[in-house]
PDB file of C-alpha atoms in Angstrom:
ATOM      1  CA  MET A 975      -0.308 100.752-216.132  1.00 52.00           C
ATOM      2  CA  THR A 976       2.654 100.850-213.629  1.00 64.00           C
ATOM      3  CA  ASP A 977       4.092 103.913-211.973  1.00 75.00           C
ATOM      4  CA  SER A 978       6.770 105.814-213.682  1.00 82.00           C
ATOM      5  CA  PHE A 979       9.497 107.500-211.574  1.00 82.00           C
ATOM      6  CA  ALA A 980      12.956 108.991-211.888  1.00 85.00           C
ATOM      7  CA  LEU A 981      15.942 108.366-209.761  1.00 85.00           C
ATOM      8  CA  CYS A 982      19.054 110.532-209.512  1.00 88.00           C
ATOM      9  CA  GLY A 983      22.388 109.112-208.553  1.00 86.00           C
ATOM     10  CA  ASP A 984      25.117 106.698-209.526  1.00 86.00           C
ATOM     11  CA  SER A 985      23.559 104.229-212.006  1.00 82.00           C
ATOM     12  CA  ALA A 986      25.900 101.553-211.053  1.00 81.00           C
ATOM     13  CA  GLN A 987      24.459 101.652-207.481  1.00 88.00           C
ATOM     14  CA  ILE A 988      20.814 102.269-208.476  1.00 88.00           C
ATOM     15  CA  LEU A 989      20.653  99.525-211.085  1.00 88.00           C
ATOM     16  CA  GLU A 990      22.009  96.984-208.686  1.00 90.00           C
ATOM     17  CA  GLU A 991      18.821  97.297-206.598  1.00 89.00           C
ATOM     18  CA  PHE A 992      16.422  96.789-209.509  1.00 89.00           C
ATOM     19  CA  PRO A 993      14.970  93.387-210.069  1.00 92.00           C
ATOM     20  CA  THR A 994      15.869  91.507-213.281  1.00 93.00           C
ATOM     21  CA  ASP A 995      13.502  92.324-216.226  1.00 91.00           C
ATOM     22  CA  SER A 996      11.799  95.270-214.450  1.00 90.00           C
ATOM     23  CA  ALA A 997      12.496  98.368-216.244  1.00 90.00           C
ATOM     24  CA  GLN A 998      10.974  99.600-219.587  1.00 90.00           C
ATOM     25  CA  LEU A 999      13.403 102.451-219.805  1.00 89.00           C
ATOM     26  CA  VAL A1000      16.884 103.138-218.509  1.00 89.00           C
ATOM     27  CA  LEU A1001      17.859 106.663-219.222  1.00 89.00           C
ATOM     28  CA  THR A1002      21.286 107.778-218.090  1.00 87.00           C
ATOM     29  CA  ASP A1003      23.682 110.642-218.634  1.00 87.00           C
ATOM     30  CA  PRO A1004      27.212 109.405-217.408  1.00 83.00           C
ATOM     31  CA  PRO A1005      30.206 111.657-217.406  1.00 82.00           C
ATOM     32  CA  TYR A1006      31.497 112.246-220.877  1.00 76.00           C
ATOM     33  CA  ALA A1007      35.331 112.358-220.384  1.00 79.00           C
ATOM     34  CA  ARG A1008      37.365 109.537-221.740  1.00 80.00           C
ATOM     35  CA  ALA A1009      38.550 108.857-218.142  1.00 85.00           C
ATOM     36  CA  HIS A1010      35.034 107.630-217.349  1.00 87.00           C
ATOM     37  CA  VAL A1011      34.375 105.496-220.403  1.00 88.00           C
ATOM     38  CA  GLU A1012      34.494 102.143-218.478  1.00 88.00           C
ATOM     39  CA  LEU A1013      31.389 103.390-216.689  1.00 90.00           C
ATOM     40  CA  TYR A1014      29.495 102.512-219.809  1.00 90.00           C
ATOM     41  CA  ARG A1015      30.676  98.823-219.311  1.00 91.00           C
ATOM     42  CA  ILE A1016      28.957  98.765-215.969  1.00 90.00           C
ATOM     43  CA  LEU A1017      25.997 100.290-217.533  1.00 90.00           C
ATOM     44  CA  ALA A1018      25.766  97.854-220.343  1.00 89.00           C
ATOM     45  CA  LYS A1019      25.900  94.837-217.946  1.00 89.00           C
ATOM     46  CA  GLN A1020      23.294  96.273-215.465  1.00 90.00           C
ATOM     47  CA  ALA A1021      20.926  97.689-218.084  1.00 88.00           C
ATOM     48  CA  ARG A1022      20.864  94.314-219.922  1.00 87.00           C
ATOM     49  CA  ARG A1023      19.955  92.656-216.638  1.00 89.00           C
ATOM     50  CA  VAL A1024      17.182  95.066-215.440  1.00 91.00           C
ATOM     51  CA  MET A1025      15.521  95.881-218.857  1.00 89.00           C
ATOM     52  CA  ALA A1026      12.305  94.097-219.627  1.00 89.00           C
ATOM     53  CA  PRO A1027      12.288  92.170-222.957  1.00 84.00           C
ATOM     54  CA  SER A1028      10.599  95.248-224.652  1.00 84.00           C
ATOM     55  CA  GLY A1029      12.883  97.813-222.557  1.00 85.00           C
ATOM     56  CA  SER A1030      15.176 100.474-223.838  1.00 86.00           C
ATOM     57  CA  LEU A1031      18.385 101.997-222.961  1.00 87.00           C
ATOM     58  CA  VAL A1032      19.015 105.636-223.641  1.00 88.00           C
ATOM     59  CA  THR A1033      22.287 107.073-222.755  1.00 87.00           C
ATOM     60  CA  LEU A1034      23.865 110.420-223.556  1.00 87.00           C
ATOM     61  CA  LEU A1035      27.584 110.449-224.399  1.00 85.00           C
ATOM     62  CA  GLY A1036      30.280 112.701-225.852  1.00 83.00           C
ATOM     63  CA  HIS A1037      30.810 112.506-229.494  1.00 84.00           C
ATOM     64  CA  SER A1038      34.525 111.525-229.074  1.00 86.00           C
ATOM     65  CA  CYS A1039      33.505 108.324-227.233  1.00 86.00           C
ATOM     66  CA  ILE A1040      30.767 107.054-229.404  1.00 85.00           C
ATOM     67  CA  HIS A1041      32.772 104.229-231.237  1.00 87.00           C
ATOM     68  CA  THR A1042      34.353 103.179-227.964  1.00 90.00           C
ATOM     69  CA  VAL A1043      30.976 103.008-226.052  1.00 88.00           C
ATOM     70  CA  LEU A1044      29.366 101.149-228.966  1.00 85.00           C
ATOM     71  CA  ASN A1045      32.033  98.559-228.871  1.00 87.00           C
ATOM     72  CA  ILE A1046      31.721  98.138-225.095  1.00 89.00           C
ATOM     73  CA  PHE A1047      27.990  97.675-225.596  1.00 85.00           C
ATOM     74  CA  GLU A1048      28.578  94.960-228.138  1.00 83.00           C
ATOM     75  CA  ASP A1049      31.343  93.321-226.081  1.00 85.00           C
ATOM     76  CA  GLU A1050      28.972  93.057-223.043  1.00 82.00           C
ATOM     77  CA  ASN A1051      25.943  91.921-224.981  1.00 74.00           C
ATOM     78  CA  PRO A1052      27.132  89.465-227.717  1.00 64.00           C
ATOM     79  CA  PRO A1053      24.254  88.205-229.726  1.00 60.00           C
ATOM     80  CA  ASP A1054      24.819  84.545-228.887  1.00 47.00           C
ATOM     81  CA  LEU A1055      24.758  85.165-225.224  1.00 40.00           C
ATOM     82  CA  ALA A1056      21.902  87.765-225.050  1.00 42.00           C
ATOM     83  CA  LYS A1057      18.970  86.474-222.953  1.00 42.00           C
ATOM     84  CA  LYS A1058      16.741  89.107-224.689  1.00 44.00           C
ATOM     85  CA  ASP A1059      16.365  90.210-228.232  1.00 45.00           C
ATOM     86  CA  HIS A1060      17.694  93.803-227.816  1.00 46.00           C
ATOM     87  CA  ASP A1061      18.832  95.822-230.833  1.00 50.00           C
ATOM     88  CA  LEU A1062      21.842  98.283-230.786  1.00 50.00           C
ATOM     89  CA  LEU A1063      21.166 101.317-232.930  1.00 49.00           C
ATOM     90  CA  ARG A1064      24.147 102.739-234.886  1.00 43.00           C
ATOM     91  CA  PHE A1065      24.037 106.083-236.567  1.00 38.00           C
TER      92      PHE A1065
END
């Protein structure tokens, strides 16, 4: 079993330092304001890179941005380019 730990800070900076395919869980709570919605594009790219094949991404977001963020995640992780078999949960 590997060690578990939590880091607090800017996910864009923190995830850059992680090795590829190394994280079982990326849990983040970016700012909810529409002005910050592009942070989810950075998150989508970096989380895809650092997550292990069986890894998960959990992110909190404001209800007014759900569709926008889901579209960003799909844009940044198109099925034909995905190097891993990640599923995007819609509800």
